[in-house]
PDB file of C-alpha atoms in Angstrom:
ATOM      1  CA  MET A   1      30.163   0.499   1.443  1.00  0.00           C
ATOM      2  CA  ASN A   2      29.098  -3.004   0.418  1.00  0.00           C
ATOM      3  CA  THR A   3      25.814  -2.753  -1.485  1.00  0.00           C
ATOM      4  CA  ASP A   4      24.560  -5.876   0.346  1.00  0.00           C
ATOM      5  CA  THR A   5      24.263  -3.733   3.464  1.00  0.00           C
ATOM      6  CA  ARG A   6      22.092  -1.090   1.807  1.00  0.00           C
ATOM      7  CA  ILE A   7      18.374  -1.079   1.074  1.00  0.00           C
ATOM      8  CA  THR A   8      16.577   1.772  -0.666  1.00  0.00           C
ATOM      9  CA  ILE A   9      12.888   2.397  -0.007  1.00  0.00           C
ATOM     10  CA  PHE A  10      10.779   4.729  -2.111  1.00  0.00           C
ATOM     11  CA  GLY A  11       7.809   5.902  -0.049  1.00  0.00           C
ATOM     12  CA  GLY A  12       9.502   5.024   3.222  1.00  0.00           C
ATOM     13  CA  THR A  13       7.582   7.690   5.137  1.00  0.00           C
ATOM     14  CA  GLY A  14       4.171   6.182   4.337  1.00  0.00           C
ATOM     15  CA  PHE A  15       2.242   3.620   6.378  1.00  0.00           C
ATOM     16  CA  ILE A  16       3.668   0.487   4.726  1.00  0.00           C
ATOM     17  CA  GLY A  17       7.059   2.111   4.141  1.00  0.00           C
ATOM     18  CA  GLN A  18       7.501   2.941   7.817  1.00  0.00           C
ATOM     19  CA  ALA A  19       6.560  -0.598   8.807  1.00  0.00           C
ATOM     20  CA  ILE A  20       9.243  -1.935   6.457  1.00  0.00           C
ATOM     21  CA  VAL A  21      11.831   0.479   7.832  1.00  0.00           C
ATOM     22  CA  HIS A  22      11.159  -0.403  11.488  1.00  0.00           C
ATOM     23  CA  ALA A  23      11.242  -4.138  10.718  1.00  0.00           C
ATOM     24  CA  LEU A  24      14.554  -3.792   8.884  1.00  0.00           C
ATOM     25  CA  LEU A  25      16.090  -1.813  11.727  1.00  0.00           C
ATOM     26  CA  GLU A  26      15.198  -4.629  14.111  1.00  0.00           C
ATOM     27  CA  SER A  27      16.193  -7.606  11.984  1.00  0.00           C
ATOM     28  CA  HIS A  28      18.985  -6.302   9.727  1.00  0.00           C
ATOM     29  CA  THR A  29      21.384  -4.919  12.306  1.00  0.00           C
ATOM     30  CA  GLU A  30      24.106  -4.057   9.789  1.00  0.00           C
ATOM     31  CA  THR A  31      21.853  -2.552   7.136  1.00  0.00           C
ATOM     32  CA  THR A  32      21.817   1.081   6.076  1.00  0.00           C
ATOM     33  CA  ILE A  33      18.355   2.142   4.921  1.00  0.00           C
ATOM     34  CA  ILE A  34      18.016   4.871   2.304  1.00  0.00           C
ATOM     35  CA  ILE A  35      14.600   6.515   2.232  1.00  0.00           C
ATOM     36  CA  ALA A  36      13.613   8.340  -0.922  1.00  0.00           C
ATOM     37  CA  SER A  37      10.740  10.654  -0.135  1.00  0.00           C
ATOM     38  CA  ARG A  38       9.085  13.911  -1.150  1.00  0.00           C
ATOM     39  CA  SER A  39       8.516  14.787   2.509  1.00  0.00           C
ATOM     40  CA  LYS A  40      10.745  14.974   5.556  1.00  0.00           C
ATOM     41  CA  PRO A  41      10.720  11.842   7.730  1.00  0.00           C
ATOM     42  CA  ARG A  42       8.893  11.814  11.039  1.00  0.00           C
ATOM     43  CA  GLN A  43      10.811  11.730  14.296  1.00  0.00           C
ATOM     44  CA  SER A  44      10.213   7.974  14.524  1.00  0.00           C
ATOM     45  CA  LEU A  45      12.279   7.494  11.356  1.00  0.00           C
ATOM     46  CA  LYS A  46      15.328   9.363  12.561  1.00  0.00           C
ATOM     47  CA  HIS A  47      18.024   6.810  13.221  1.00  0.00           C
ATOM     48  CA  PRO A  48      21.819   6.586  12.695  1.00  0.00           C
ATOM     49  CA  ARG A  49      21.310   3.867  10.077  1.00  0.00           C
ATOM     50  CA  ILE A  50      18.688   5.799   8.104  1.00  0.00           C
ATOM     51  CA  GLN A  51      19.708   8.148   5.325  1.00  0.00           C
ATOM     52  CA  THR A  52      16.970  10.311   3.817  1.00  0.00           C
ATOM     53  CA  ILE A  53      17.148  11.717   0.300  1.00  0.00           C
ATOM     54  CA  THR A  54      14.456  14.199  -0.698  1.00  0.00           C
ATOM     55  CA  ILE A  55      13.290  13.949  -4.304  1.00  0.00           C
ATOM     56  CA  ASN A  56      10.709  15.814  -6.360  1.00  0.00           C
ATOM     57  CA  GLN A  57       8.791  15.164  -9.549  1.00  0.00           C
ATOM     58  CA  GLN A  58      10.838  17.598 -11.613  1.00  0.00           C
ATOM     59  CA  GLU A  59      14.190  15.927 -10.913  1.00  0.00           C
ATOM     60  CA  PRO A  60      15.317  12.860 -12.872  1.00  0.00           C
ATOM     61  CA  LEU A  61      16.126   9.939 -10.593  1.00  0.00           C
ATOM     62  CA  GLU A  62      19.507   9.632 -12.291  1.00  0.00           C
ATOM     63  CA  SER A  63      20.555  12.750 -10.380  1.00  0.00           C
ATOM     64  CA  HIS A  64      20.365  10.631  -7.203  1.00  0.00           C
ATOM     65  CA  SER A  65      22.538   7.685  -8.216  1.00  0.00           C
ATOM     66  CA  GLN A  66      23.161   6.828  -4.543  1.00  0.00           C
ATOM     67  CA  LEU A  67      19.565   5.604  -4.360  1.00  0.00           C
ATOM     68  CA  PHE A  68      20.570   2.701  -6.594  1.00  0.00           C
ATOM     69  CA  SER A  69      23.801   1.749  -4.856  1.00  0.00           C
ATOM     70  CA  SER A  70      21.791  -0.752  -2.819  1.00  0.00           C
ATOM     71  CA  SER A  71      21.349  -4.495  -3.243  1.00  0.00           C
ATOM     72  CA  THR A  72      17.565  -4.130  -2.910  1.00  0.00           C
ATOM     73  CA  VAL A  73      15.251  -1.316  -3.983  1.00  0.00           C
ATOM     74  CA  ILE A  74      11.641  -1.311  -2.739  1.00  0.00           C
ATOM     75  CA  ASN A  75       8.901   0.874  -4.174  1.00  0.00           C
ATOM     76  CA  CYS A  76       5.847   1.329  -1.955  1.00  0.00           C
ATOM     77  CA  VAL A  77       4.673   4.683  -3.300  1.00  0.00           C
ATOM     78  CA  GLY A  78       0.936   4.772  -3.835  1.00  0.00           C
ATOM     79  CA  LEU A  79      -2.030   7.134  -3.771  1.00  0.00           C
ATOM     80  CA  LEU A  80      -5.533   6.553  -2.428  1.00  0.00           C
ATOM     81  CA  TYR A  81      -6.780   9.676  -4.217  1.00  0.00           C
ATOM     82  CA  GLU A  82      -5.388  12.388  -6.458  1.00  0.00           C
ATOM     83  CA  GLN A  83      -4.614  15.945  -5.403  1.00  0.00           C
ATOM     84  CA  ALA A  84      -3.294  18.770  -7.572  1.00  0.00           C
ATOM     85  CA  HIS A  85      -0.124  17.515  -9.304  1.00  0.00           C
ATOM     86  CA  ASN A  86      -0.006  14.298  -7.260  1.00  0.00           C
ATOM     87  CA  THR A  87      -1.708  12.018  -9.773  1.00  0.00           C
ATOM     88  CA  PHE A  88      -2.233   8.281 -10.238  1.00  0.00           C
ATOM     89  CA  GLU A  89      -0.425   8.551 -13.555  1.00  0.00           C
ATOM     90  CA  HIS A  90       2.734   9.868 -11.908  1.00  0.00           C
ATOM     91  CA  ALA A  91       2.705   7.823  -8.683  1.00  0.00           C
ATOM     92  CA  HIS A  92       1.593   4.501 -10.158  1.00  0.00           C
ATOM     93  CA  VAL A  93       3.064   4.578 -13.680  1.00  0.00           C
ATOM     94  CA  LYS A  94       5.784   7.160 -14.336  1.00  0.00           C
ATOM     95  CA  LEU A  95       7.633   6.813 -11.030  1.00  0.00           C
ATOM     96  CA  PRO A  96       7.719   2.981 -10.995  1.00  0.00           C
ATOM     97  CA  LYS A  97       8.906   3.054 -14.608  1.00  0.00           C
ATOM     98  CA  GLN A  98      11.734   5.446 -13.716  1.00  0.00           C
ATOM     99  CA  ILE A  99      12.720   3.367 -10.679  1.00  0.00           C
ATOM    100  CA  ALA A 100      12.718   0.102 -12.652  1.00  0.00           C
ATOM    101  CA  GLU A 101      14.773   1.629 -15.471  1.00  0.00           C
ATOM    102  CA  ALA A 102      17.289   3.014 -12.972  1.00  0.00           C
ATOM    103  CA  CYS A 103      17.498  -0.359 -11.200  1.00  0.00           C
ATOM    104  CA  SER A 104      18.356  -1.969 -14.526  1.00  0.00           C
ATOM    105  CA  ARG A 105      20.839   0.755 -15.454  1.00  0.00           C
ATOM    106  CA  TYR A 106      22.696   0.539 -12.127  1.00  0.00           C
ATOM    107  CA  ASP A 107      22.544  -3.270 -12.005  1.00  0.00           C
ATOM    108  CA  VAL A 108      20.523  -3.493  -8.784  1.00  0.00           C
ATOM    109  CA  LYS A 109      20.224  -7.128  -7.694  1.00  0.00           C
ATOM    110  CA  ASN A 110      16.655  -7.045  -6.399  1.00  0.00           C
ATOM    111  CA  PHE A 111      13.631  -4.813  -7.031  1.00  0.00           C
ATOM    112  CA  ILE A 112      10.372  -5.231  -5.086  1.00  0.00           C
ATOM    113  CA  HIS A 113       7.349  -3.293  -6.316  1.00  0.00           C
ATOM    114  CA  LEU A 114       4.172  -2.925  -4.250  1.00  0.00           C
ATOM    115  CA  SER A 115       1.100  -2.753  -6.431  1.00  0.00           C
ATOM    116  CA  ALA A 116      -2.475  -3.500  -5.347  1.00  0.00           C
ATOM    117  CA  LEU A 117      -4.909  -6.384  -5.453  1.00  0.00           C
ATOM    118  CA  GLY A 118      -7.350  -5.752  -8.287  1.00  0.00           C
ATOM    119  CA  ALA A 119      -4.781  -4.128 -10.558  1.00  0.00           C
ATOM    120  CA  ASP A 120      -6.280  -4.517 -14.020  1.00  0.00           C
ATOM    121  CA  ILE A 121      -5.418  -2.776 -17.264  1.00  0.00           C
ATOM    122  CA  GLU A 122      -9.083  -2.974 -18.304  1.00  0.00           C
ATOM    123  CA  SER A 123     -10.537  -1.709 -15.021  1.00  0.00           C
ATOM    124  CA  ALA A 124     -12.972   1.196 -15.017  1.00  0.00           C
ATOM    125  CA  SER A 125     -11.123   2.481 -11.951  1.00  0.00           C
ATOM    126  CA  GLU A 126      -8.182   4.722 -12.741  1.00  0.00           C
ATOM    127  CA  TYR A 127      -6.490   3.578  -9.526  1.00  0.00           C
ATOM    128  CA  ALA A 128      -6.610  -0.100 -10.540  1.00  0.00           C
ATOM    129  CA  ARG A 129      -5.805   0.639 -14.176  1.00  0.00           C
ATOM    130  CA  THR A 130      -2.697   2.713 -13.403  1.00  0.00           C
ATOM    131  CA  LYS A 131      -1.519   0.115 -10.887  1.00  0.00           C
ATOM    132  CA  ALA A 132      -1.588  -2.462 -13.690  1.00  0.00           C
ATOM    133  CA  MET A 133       0.185  -0.079 -16.062  1.00  0.00           C
ATOM    134  CA  GLY A 134       2.904   0.453 -13.467  1.00  0.00           C
ATOM    135  CA  GLU A 135       3.381  -3.300 -13.100  1.00  0.00           C
ATOM    136  CA  ALA A 136       3.818  -3.667 -16.854  1.00  0.00           C
ATOM    137  CA  CYS A 137       6.404  -0.878 -16.938  1.00  0.00           C
ATOM    138  CA  CYS A 138       8.366  -2.503 -14.122  1.00  0.00           C
ATOM    139  CA  GLN A 139       8.311  -5.921 -15.800  1.00  0.00           C
ATOM    140  CA  GLN A 140       9.494  -4.475 -19.085  1.00  0.00           C
ATOM    141  CA  ALA A 141      12.363  -2.451 -17.588  1.00  0.00           C
ATOM    142  CA  PHE A 142      13.393  -4.935 -14.880  1.00  0.00           C
ATOM    143  CA  PRO A 143      12.150  -8.458 -15.753  1.00  0.00           C
ATOM    144  CA  LYS A 144      13.263  -9.928 -12.408  1.00  0.00           C
ATOM    145  CA  VAL A 145      10.974  -7.597 -10.460  1.00  0.00           C
ATOM    146  CA  ILE A 146       9.002  -9.058  -7.538  1.00  0.00           C
ATOM    147  CA  ILE A 147       5.470  -7.617  -7.600  1.00  0.00           C
ATOM    148  CA  MET A 148       3.200  -7.783  -4.577  1.00  0.00           C
ATOM    149  CA  ARG A 149      -0.509  -7.016  -4.799  1.00  0.00           C
ATOM    150  CA  PRO A 150      -1.881  -6.620  -1.261  1.00  0.00           C
ATOM    151  CA  SER A 151      -5.560  -6.328  -0.484  1.00  0.00           C
ATOM    152  CA  VAL A 152      -6.533  -3.676   2.087  1.00  0.00           C
ATOM    153  CA  VAL A 153      -3.537  -3.356   4.421  1.00  0.00           C
ATOM    154  CA  PHE A 154      -4.387  -2.739   8.067  1.00  0.00           C
ATOM    155  CA  GLY A 155      -2.455  -1.877  11.201  1.00  0.00           C
ATOM    156  CA  PRO A 156      -2.730   0.604  14.102  1.00  0.00           C
ATOM    157  CA  GLN A 157      -1.524   3.519  11.937  1.00  0.00           C
ATOM    158  CA  ASP A 158      -3.450   2.689   8.763  1.00  0.00           C
ATOM    159  CA  LYS A 159      -5.670   5.107   6.860  1.00  0.00           C
ATOM    160  CA  PHE A 160      -8.522   2.681   6.227  1.00  0.00           C
ATOM    161  CA  ILE A 161      -9.755   1.363   9.559  1.00  0.00           C
ATOM    162  CA  ASN A 162      -8.858   4.621  11.305  1.00  0.00           C
ATOM    163  CA  ARG A 163     -10.713   6.673   8.703  1.00  0.00           C
ATOM    164  CA  PHE A 164     -14.014   4.959   9.454  1.00  0.00           C
ATOM    165  CA  HIS A 165     -13.403   4.990  13.187  1.00  0.00           C
ATOM    166  CA  ASP A 166     -12.708   8.739  13.033  1.00  0.00           C
ATOM    167  CA  MET A 167     -15.912   9.172  11.048  1.00  0.00           C
ATOM    168  CA  SER A 168     -17.824   7.402  13.815  1.00  0.00           C
ATOM    169  CA  THR A 169     -16.630  10.022  16.315  1.00  0.00           C
ATOM    170  CA  TRP A 170     -18.511  12.836  14.559  1.00  0.00           C
ATOM    171  CA  SER A 171     -21.189  11.061  12.543  1.00  0.00           C
ATOM    172  CA  LEU A 172     -24.228   9.139  13.771  1.00  0.00           C
ATOM    173  CA  ALA A 173     -23.994   6.812  10.764  1.00  0.00           C
ATOM    174  CA  LEU A 174     -21.379   5.113   8.582  1.00  0.00           C
ATOM    175  CA  PRO A 175     -21.891   4.689   4.816  1.00  0.00           C
ATOM    176  CA  ALA A 176     -21.935   1.173   3.407  1.00  0.00           C
ATOM    177  CA  ILE A 177     -21.155   1.872  -0.251  1.00  0.00           C
ATOM    178  CA  GLY A 178     -22.933  -0.524  -2.578  1.00  0.00           C
ATOM    179  CA  GLY A 179     -24.817  -1.891   0.402  1.00  0.00           C
ATOM    180  CA  GLY A 180     -21.505  -2.920   1.962  1.00  0.00           C
ATOM    181  CA  CYS A 181     -21.461  -6.147  -0.050  1.00  0.00           C
ATOM    182  CA  THR A 182     -17.955  -5.836  -1.526  1.00  0.00           C
ATOM    183  CA  ASN A 183     -15.710  -8.691  -0.359  1.00  0.00           C
ATOM    184  CA  MET A 184     -12.264  -7.815   0.952  1.00  0.00           C
ATOM    185  CA  GLN A 185      -9.375  -9.866   2.319  1.00  0.00           C
ATOM    186  CA  PRO A 186      -7.493  -7.473   4.635  1.00  0.00           C
ATOM    187  CA  ILE A 187      -3.851  -8.288   5.370  1.00  0.00           C
ATOM    188  CA  TYR A 188      -1.988  -7.192   8.486  1.00  0.00           C
ATOM    189  CA  VAL A 189       0.894  -4.881   7.652  1.00  0.00           C
ATOM    190  CA  ALA A 190       3.362  -6.906   9.758  1.00  0.00           C
ATOM    191  CA  ASP A 191       2.499 -10.054   7.777  1.00  0.00           C
ATOM    192  CA  LEU A 192       3.031  -8.232   4.493  1.00  0.00           C
ATOM    193  CA  VAL A 193       6.362  -6.912   5.771  1.00  0.00           C
ATOM    194  CA  THR A 194       7.437 -10.414   6.801  1.00  0.00           C
ATOM    195  CA  CYS A 195       6.917 -11.560   3.209  1.00  0.00           C
ATOM    196  CA  ILE A 196       8.854  -8.558   1.913  1.00  0.00           C
ATOM    197  CA  GLN A 197      11.738  -9.383   4.254  1.00  0.00           C
ATOM    198  CA  THR A 198      11.803 -12.920   2.867  1.00  0.00           C
ATOM    199  CA  CYS A 199      12.117 -11.454  -0.633  1.00  0.00           C
ATOM    200  CA  ILE A 200      15.003  -9.282   0.566  1.00  0.00           C
ATOM    201  CA  GLN A 201      16.897 -12.146   2.184  1.00  0.00           C
ATOM    202  CA  HIS A 202      16.255 -14.773  -0.515  1.00  0.00           C
ATOM    203  CA  PRO A 203      15.115 -12.965  -3.679  1.00  0.00           C
ATOM    204  CA  LYS A 204      15.842 -15.511  -6.409  1.00  0.00           C
ATOM    205  CA  PRO A 205      12.944 -17.947  -5.769  1.00  0.00           C
ATOM    206  CA  TYR A 206      10.463 -15.060  -5.807  1.00  0.00           C
ATOM    207  CA  GLN A 207      11.708 -13.012  -8.747  1.00  0.00           C
ATOM    208  CA  GLN A 208       9.710 -12.676 -11.983  1.00  0.00           C
ATOM    209  CA  HIS A 209       6.439 -13.391 -10.158  1.00  0.00           C
ATOM    210  CA  ILE A 210       3.334 -11.516  -9.023  1.00  0.00           C
ATOM    211  CA  TYR A 211       1.992 -12.299  -5.546  1.00  0.00           C
ATOM    212  CA  GLU A 212      -1.570 -11.578  -4.487  1.00  0.00           C
ATOM    213  CA  MET A 213      -1.528 -10.918  -0.748  1.00  0.00           C
ATOM    214  CA  GLY A 214      -4.501 -11.334   1.565  1.00  0.00           C
ATOM    215  CA  GLY A 215      -5.252 -12.195   5.168  1.00  0.00           C
ATOM    216  CA  PRO A 216      -7.021 -15.256   6.620  1.00  0.00           C
ATOM    217  CA  ASP A 217     -10.564 -13.862   6.435  1.00  0.00           C
ATOM    218  CA  ILE A 218     -12.787 -12.656   3.626  1.00  0.00           C
ATOM    219  CA  LEU A 219     -15.037  -9.918   4.998  1.00  0.00           C
ATOM    220  CA  THR A 220     -17.627  -7.703   3.393  1.00  0.00           C
ATOM    221  CA  PHE A 221     -17.238  -3.961   3.652  1.00  0.00           C
ATOM    222  CA  LYS A 222     -20.237  -3.989   6.008  1.00  0.00           C
ATOM    223  CA  ASP A 223     -18.599  -6.700   8.159  1.00  0.00           C
ATOM    224  CA  ILE A 224     -15.569  -4.451   8.591  1.00  0.00           C
ATOM    225  CA  LEU A 225     -17.692  -1.457   9.613  1.00  0.00           C
ATOM    226  CA  LYS A 226     -19.511  -3.609  12.165  1.00  0.00           C
ATOM    227  CA  LEU A 227     -16.216  -4.883  13.538  1.00  0.00           C
ATOM    228  CA  ILE A 228     -14.872  -1.348  13.933  1.00  0.00           C
ATOM    229  CA  LEU A 229     -17.977  -0.237  15.828  1.00  0.00           C
ATOM    230  CA  LYS A 230     -18.059  -3.332  18.019  1.00  0.00           C
ATOM    231  CA  THR A 231     -14.377  -3.060  18.947  1.00  0.00           C
ATOM    232  CA  SER A 232     -14.557   0.672  19.684  1.00  0.00           C
ATOM    233  CA  GLY A 233     -17.774   0.286  21.703  1.00  0.00           C
ATOM    234  CA  ARG A 234     -19.698   2.780  19.567  1.00  0.00           C
ATOM    235  CA  ARG A 235     -23.275   2.362  18.438  1.00  0.00           C
ATOM    236  CA  ARG A 236     -23.849   3.886  15.022  1.00  0.00           C
ATOM    237  CA  LEU A 237     -26.186   3.260  12.137  1.00  0.00           C
ATOM    238  CA  ILE A 238     -24.758   1.650   9.020  1.00  0.00           C
ATOM    239  CA  ILE A 239     -26.569   3.189   6.069  1.00  0.00           C
ATOM    240  CA  PRO A 240     -26.484   1.222   2.790  1.00  0.00           C
ATOM    241  CA  ILE A 241     -25.843   3.529  -0.162  1.00  0.00           C
ATOM    242  CA  PRO A 242     -26.401   1.860  -3.565  1.00  0.00           C
ATOM    243  CA  PHE A 243     -23.749   2.395  -6.211  1.00  0.00           C
ATOM    244  CA  TRP A 244     -26.115   4.434  -8.380  1.00  0.00           C
ATOM    245  CA  ALA A 245     -26.410   6.980  -5.545  1.00  0.00           C
ATOM    246  CA  ALA A 246     -22.847   6.723  -4.208  1.00  0.00           C
ATOM    247  CA  GLY A 247     -21.308   7.703  -7.545  1.00  0.00           C
ATOM    248  CA  PRO A 248     -22.946  11.159  -7.887  1.00  0.00           C
ATOM    249  CA  LEU A 249     -22.450  11.776  -4.150  1.00  0.00           C
ATOM    250  CA  ALA A 250     -18.736  11.021  -4.431  1.00  0.00           C
ATOM    251  CA  LYS A 251     -18.380  13.313  -7.442  1.00  0.00           C
ATOM    252  CA  MET A 252     -19.536  16.173  -5.216  1.00  0.00           C
ATOM    253  CA  THR A 253     -17.580  15.330  -2.054  1.00  0.00           C
ATOM    254  CA  GLN A 254     -14.269  14.540  -3.770  1.00  0.00           C
ATOM    255  CA  HIS A 255     -13.666  18.191  -4.585  1.00  0.00           C
ATOM    256  CA  PHE A 256     -13.546  19.309  -0.956  1.00  0.00           C
ATOM    257  CA  MET A 257     -13.201  16.018   1.003  1.00  0.00           C
ATOM    258  CA  PRO A 258     -11.252  13.591  -1.213  1.00  0.00           C
ATOM    259  CA  TRP A 259     -10.037  11.744   1.879  1.00  0.00           C
ATOM    260  CA  LEU A 260     -13.650  10.794   2.623  1.00  0.00           C
ATOM    261  CA  LEU A 261     -14.772   9.346  -0.702  1.00  0.00           C
ATOM    262  CA  THR A 262     -13.992   9.737  -4.396  1.00  0.00           C
ATOM    263  CA  TYR A 263     -15.854   8.565  -7.467  1.00  0.00           C
ATOM    264  CA  ASP A 264     -12.929   6.316  -8.407  1.00  0.00           C
ATOM    265  CA  GLN A 265     -13.154   4.594  -5.016  1.00  0.00           C
ATOM    266  CA  VAL A 266     -16.854   3.917  -5.609  1.00  0.00           C
ATOM    267  CA  VAL A 267     -15.962   2.317  -8.950  1.00  0.00           C
ATOM    268  CA  LEU A 268     -13.256   0.287  -7.228  1.00  0.00           C
ATOM    269  CA  LEU A 269     -15.752  -1.006  -4.653  1.00  0.00           C
ATOM    270  CA  GLU A 270     -17.881  -2.485  -7.421  1.00  0.00           C
ATOM    271  CA  GLN A 271     -15.360  -5.332  -7.645  1.00  0.00           C
ATOM    272  CA  ASP A 272     -14.392  -7.762  -4.865  1.00  0.00           C
ATOM    273  CA  ASN A 273     -10.869  -7.304  -3.515  1.00  0.00           C
ATOM    274  CA  ILE A 274      -9.831 -10.867  -2.739  1.00  0.00           C
ATOM    275  CA  VAL A 275      -7.006 -13.216  -3.672  1.00  0.00           C
ATOM    276  CA  THR A 276      -7.652 -15.245  -6.839  1.00  0.00           C
ATOM    277  CA  ASP A 277      -6.102 -18.445  -8.154  1.00  0.00           C
ATOM    278  CA  LYS A 278      -4.534 -16.622 -11.120  1.00  0.00           C
ATOM    279  CA  GLN A 279      -1.274 -15.683  -9.366  1.00  0.00           C
ATOM    280  CA  HIS A 280       1.005 -16.829  -6.568  1.00  0.00           C
ATOM    281  CA  ASN A 281      -0.230 -15.683  -3.152  1.00  0.00           C
ATOM    282  CA  GLN A 282       0.682 -15.263   0.514  1.00  0.00           C
ATOM    283  CA  ASN A 283       0.671 -19.040   1.040  1.00  0.00           C
ATOM    284  CA  THR A 284       3.908 -19.186  -0.942  1.00  0.00           C
ATOM    285  CA  PHE A 285       5.667 -17.619   2.055  1.00  0.00           C
ATOM    286  CA  ASN A 286       4.473 -20.223   4.582  1.00  0.00           C
ATOM    287  CA  ILE A 287       3.344 -17.755   7.224  1.00  0.00           C
ATOM    288  CA  LYS A 288       0.253 -17.737   9.389  1.00  0.00           C
ATOM    289  CA  THR A 289      -1.475 -14.447   8.657  1.00  0.00           C
ATOM    290  CA  GLN A 290      -3.296 -12.603  11.431  1.00  0.00           C
ATOM    291  CA  SER A 291      -6.936 -11.575  11.290  1.00  0.00           C
ATOM    292  CA  LEU A 292      -8.330  -8.065  11.462  1.00  0.00           C
ATOM    293  CA  LYS A 293     -10.384  -9.035  14.525  1.00  0.00           C
ATOM    294  CA  SER A 294      -7.291 -10.153  16.458  1.00  0.00           C
ATOM    295  CA  ILE A 295      -5.323  -6.982  15.687  1.00  0.00           C
ATOM    296  CA  LEU A 296      -8.052  -4.347  16.135  1.00  0.00           C
ATOM    297  CA  LYS A 297      -7.628  -4.390  19.911  1.00  0.00           C
ATOM    298  CA  SER A 298      -4.135  -2.918  19.465  1.00  0.00           C
ATOM    299  CA  TYR A 299      -5.511   0.230  17.780  1.00  0.00           C
ATOM    300  CA  SER A 300      -5.372   3.429  19.815  1.00  0.00           C
ATOM    301  CA  PHE A 301      -9.172   3.785  19.891  1.00  0.00           C
ATOM    302  CA  CYS A 302      -9.380   0.493  21.828  1.00  0.00           C
ATOM    303  CA  LYS A 303      -6.969   1.503  24.576  1.00  0.00           C
TER     304      LYS A 303
END
């Protein structure tokens, strides 16, 4: 099979990965999509043009050479929090390094790596620090890599907006960590995917660059909580929790409710998560990004 008709996606069963897959199925009618995942795909990802290859941490990627028989390889594996053997070090550093090295070894034409806005080798947050380390590994092994750093990515199936909405169904209050003052620039998943598709179709102008990706609005964490409550029609208190109190609280909760809050996430919230002027950004792709407010009404809790 011609490699130009094949695209490999690591993390294709996740939120962003699934959005990429569905977009490719609609727009690339002749493309075979190879999903590399540690878990079995959901029913929505079962399609004649999707091939799933299950991998695990113990196996070298070289044992799955078919993953790199594609013209484009996309890595969108990422963790919000660590659990057992699923660590930031492995997901954000070791795996991207292995993928980039394999892409180079098998002469893959195009490699797109999804990192995160705020990636910083000197960050006090392990999440942000390992994201930066992963970027460096990719650049060293595959210099032409296209790196995208999205801010908070939202969409009807996301784990950010829905997490706080779900919390509002059983709690009378929502926590505004650090007083809710952290600035964010949420980007709609479909807009991010549109930019990724551009990099698939015309990779050369975008290679060897890092792109910081954000939406049209800069909102505080508290603004986002208010928007969730207003859209869902719920009335809840928003309790400001200063960083000095949120840190110790997170250290306790992360052991039995890591999905709720971890200490590393508190550290991460101490820094704004917005596009800077240090890198290329979403404006490079000449698209009109959609706001969180305009998309929230499509979430299931608003129907």
